[in-house]
Amino acid sequence: MWRERELLERYISQVEALDKGLLSQAELSADLSRRVHLDYSLLRKDLHESLEKIRAYLGNPNDPQVRLRNE
């Protein structure tokens, strides 16, 4: 259980770092003249929702209701 927790916490920190670094750079580098654009705000929303689900699980990993409520 501790190994899982450690890996999930590392995943959270890496995703947060990527969001602030690479994702922000990609957004600033986007070619606005293209016909199709990536919706960065929606992507960030999805990432943050996923991270919140992991944080909820880490808050109480033995409670099956945590997993059910957040799915």
mmCIF file of C-alpha atoms in Angstrom:
data_model
loop_
_atom_site.group_PDB
_atom_site.id
_atom_site.type_symbol
_atom_site.label_atom_id
_atom_site.label_comp_id
_atom_site.label_asym_id
_atom_site.label_seq_id
_atom_site.Cartn_x
_atom_site.Cartn_y
_atom_site.Cartn_z
ATOM 1 C CA MET A 1 0.000 0.000 0.000
ATOM 2 C CA TRP A 2 2.825 2.439 0.804
ATOM 3 C CA ARG A 3 4.460 1.818 -2.569
ATOM 4 C CA GLU A 4 1.189 2.607 -4.345
ATOM 5 C CA ARG A 5 0.796 5.785 -2.306
ATOM 6 C CA GLU A 6 4.353 6.869 -3.047
ATOM 7 C CA LEU A 7 3.895 6.325 -6.784
ATOM 8 C CA LEU A 8 0.551 8.135 -6.899
ATOM 9 C CA GLU A 9 1.969 11.100 -4.975
ATOM 10 C CA ARG A 10 4.877 11.235 -7.407
ATOM 11 C CA TYR A 11 2.413 11.070 -10.319
ATOM 12 C CA ILE A 12 0.493 14.047 -8.890
ATOM 13 C CA SER A 13 3.629 16.145 -8.476
ATOM 14 C CA GLN A 14 4.874 15.316 -11.976
ATOM 15 C CA VAL A 15 1.541 16.135 -13.614
ATOM 16 C CA GLU A 16 1.417 19.437 -11.723
ATOM 17 C CA ALA A 17 4.966 20.256 -12.853
ATOM 18 C CA LEU A 18 4.134 19.386 -16.460
ATOM 19 C CA ASP A 19 1.014 21.547 -16.304
ATOM 20 C CA LYS A 20 2.997 24.554 -15.102
ATOM 21 C CA GLY A 21 5.931 23.923 -17.427
ATOM 22 C CA LEU A 22 5.461 22.081 -20.670
ATOM 23 C CA LEU A 23 1.715 22.511 -21.009
ATOM 24 C CA SER A 24 1.967 26.248 -20.416
ATOM 25 C CA GLN A 25 4.776 26.495 -22.981
ATOM 26 C CA ALA A 26 2.741 24.516 -25.503
ATOM 27 C CA GLU A 27 -0.243 26.784 -24.985
ATOM 28 C CA LEU A 28 1.882 29.894 -25.492
ATOM 29 C CA SER A 29 3.421 28.342 -28.613
ATOM 30 C CA ALA A 30 0.090 27.392 -30.184
ATOM 31 C CA ASP A 31 -0.400 28.565 -33.747
ATOM 32 C CA LEU A 32 -3.570 30.631 -33.539
ATOM 33 C CA SER A 33 -3.894 30.734 -37.313
ATOM 34 C CA ARG A 34 -4.653 27.003 -37.446
ATOM 35 C CA ARG A 35 -8.219 25.931 -38.083
ATOM 36 C CA VAL A 36 -8.245 23.406 -35.227
ATOM 37 C CA HIS A 37 -7.117 24.333 -31.721
ATOM 38 C CA LEU A 38 -6.515 22.338 -28.576
ATOM 39 C CA ASP A 39 -8.757 23.523 -25.747
ATOM 40 C CA TYR A 40 -6.113 23.959 -23.064
ATOM 41 C CA SER A 41 -8.594 25.078 -20.418
ATOM 42 C CA LEU A 42 -10.639 21.909 -20.906
ATOM 43 C CA LEU A 43 -7.494 19.789 -20.846
ATOM 44 C CA ARG A 44 -6.435 21.420 -17.563
ATOM 45 C CA LYS A 45 -9.919 20.878 -16.120
ATOM 46 C CA ASP A 46 -9.732 17.165 -16.971
ATOM 47 C CA LEU A 47 -6.235 16.875 -15.502
ATOM 48 C CA HIS A 48 -7.278 18.601 -12.281
ATOM 49 C CA GLU A 49 -10.366 16.391 -11.926
ATOM 50 C CA SER A 50 -8.185 13.294 -12.320
ATOM 51 C CA LEU A 51 -5.736 14.568 -9.720
ATOM 52 C CA GLU A 52 -8.575 15.316 -7.302
ATOM 53 C CA LYS A 53 -9.835 11.731 -7.658
ATOM 54 C CA ILE A 54 -6.372 10.413 -6.846
ATOM 55 C CA ARG A 55 -6.109 12.763 -3.852
ATOM 56 C CA ALA A 56 -9.508 11.574 -2.594
ATOM 57 C CA TYR A 57 -8.348 7.968 -2.899
ATOM 58 C CA LEU A 58 -5.119 8.759 -1.069
ATOM 59 C CA GLY A 59 -7.142 10.442 1.673
ATOM 60 C CA ASN A 60 -8.897 7.170 2.461
ATOM 61 C CA PRO A 61 -7.624 4.237 0.341
ATOM 62 C CA ASN A 62 -9.452 1.563 2.342
ATOM 63 C CA ASP A 63 -12.921 3.026 1.874
ATOM 64 C CA PRO A 64 -14.572 1.521 -1.240
ATOM 65 C CA GLN A 65 -17.106 4.374 -1.238
ATOM 66 C CA VAL A 66 -14.320 6.840 -2.082
ATOM 67 C CA ARG A 67 -13.660 4.977 -5.295
ATOM 68 C CA LEU A 68 -17.362 4.684 -6.161
ATOM 69 C CA ARG A 69 -18.195 8.342 -5.481
ATOM 70 C CA ASN A 70 -15.350 9.588 -7.629
ATOM 71 C CA GLU A 71 -15.921 7.368 -10.650
#
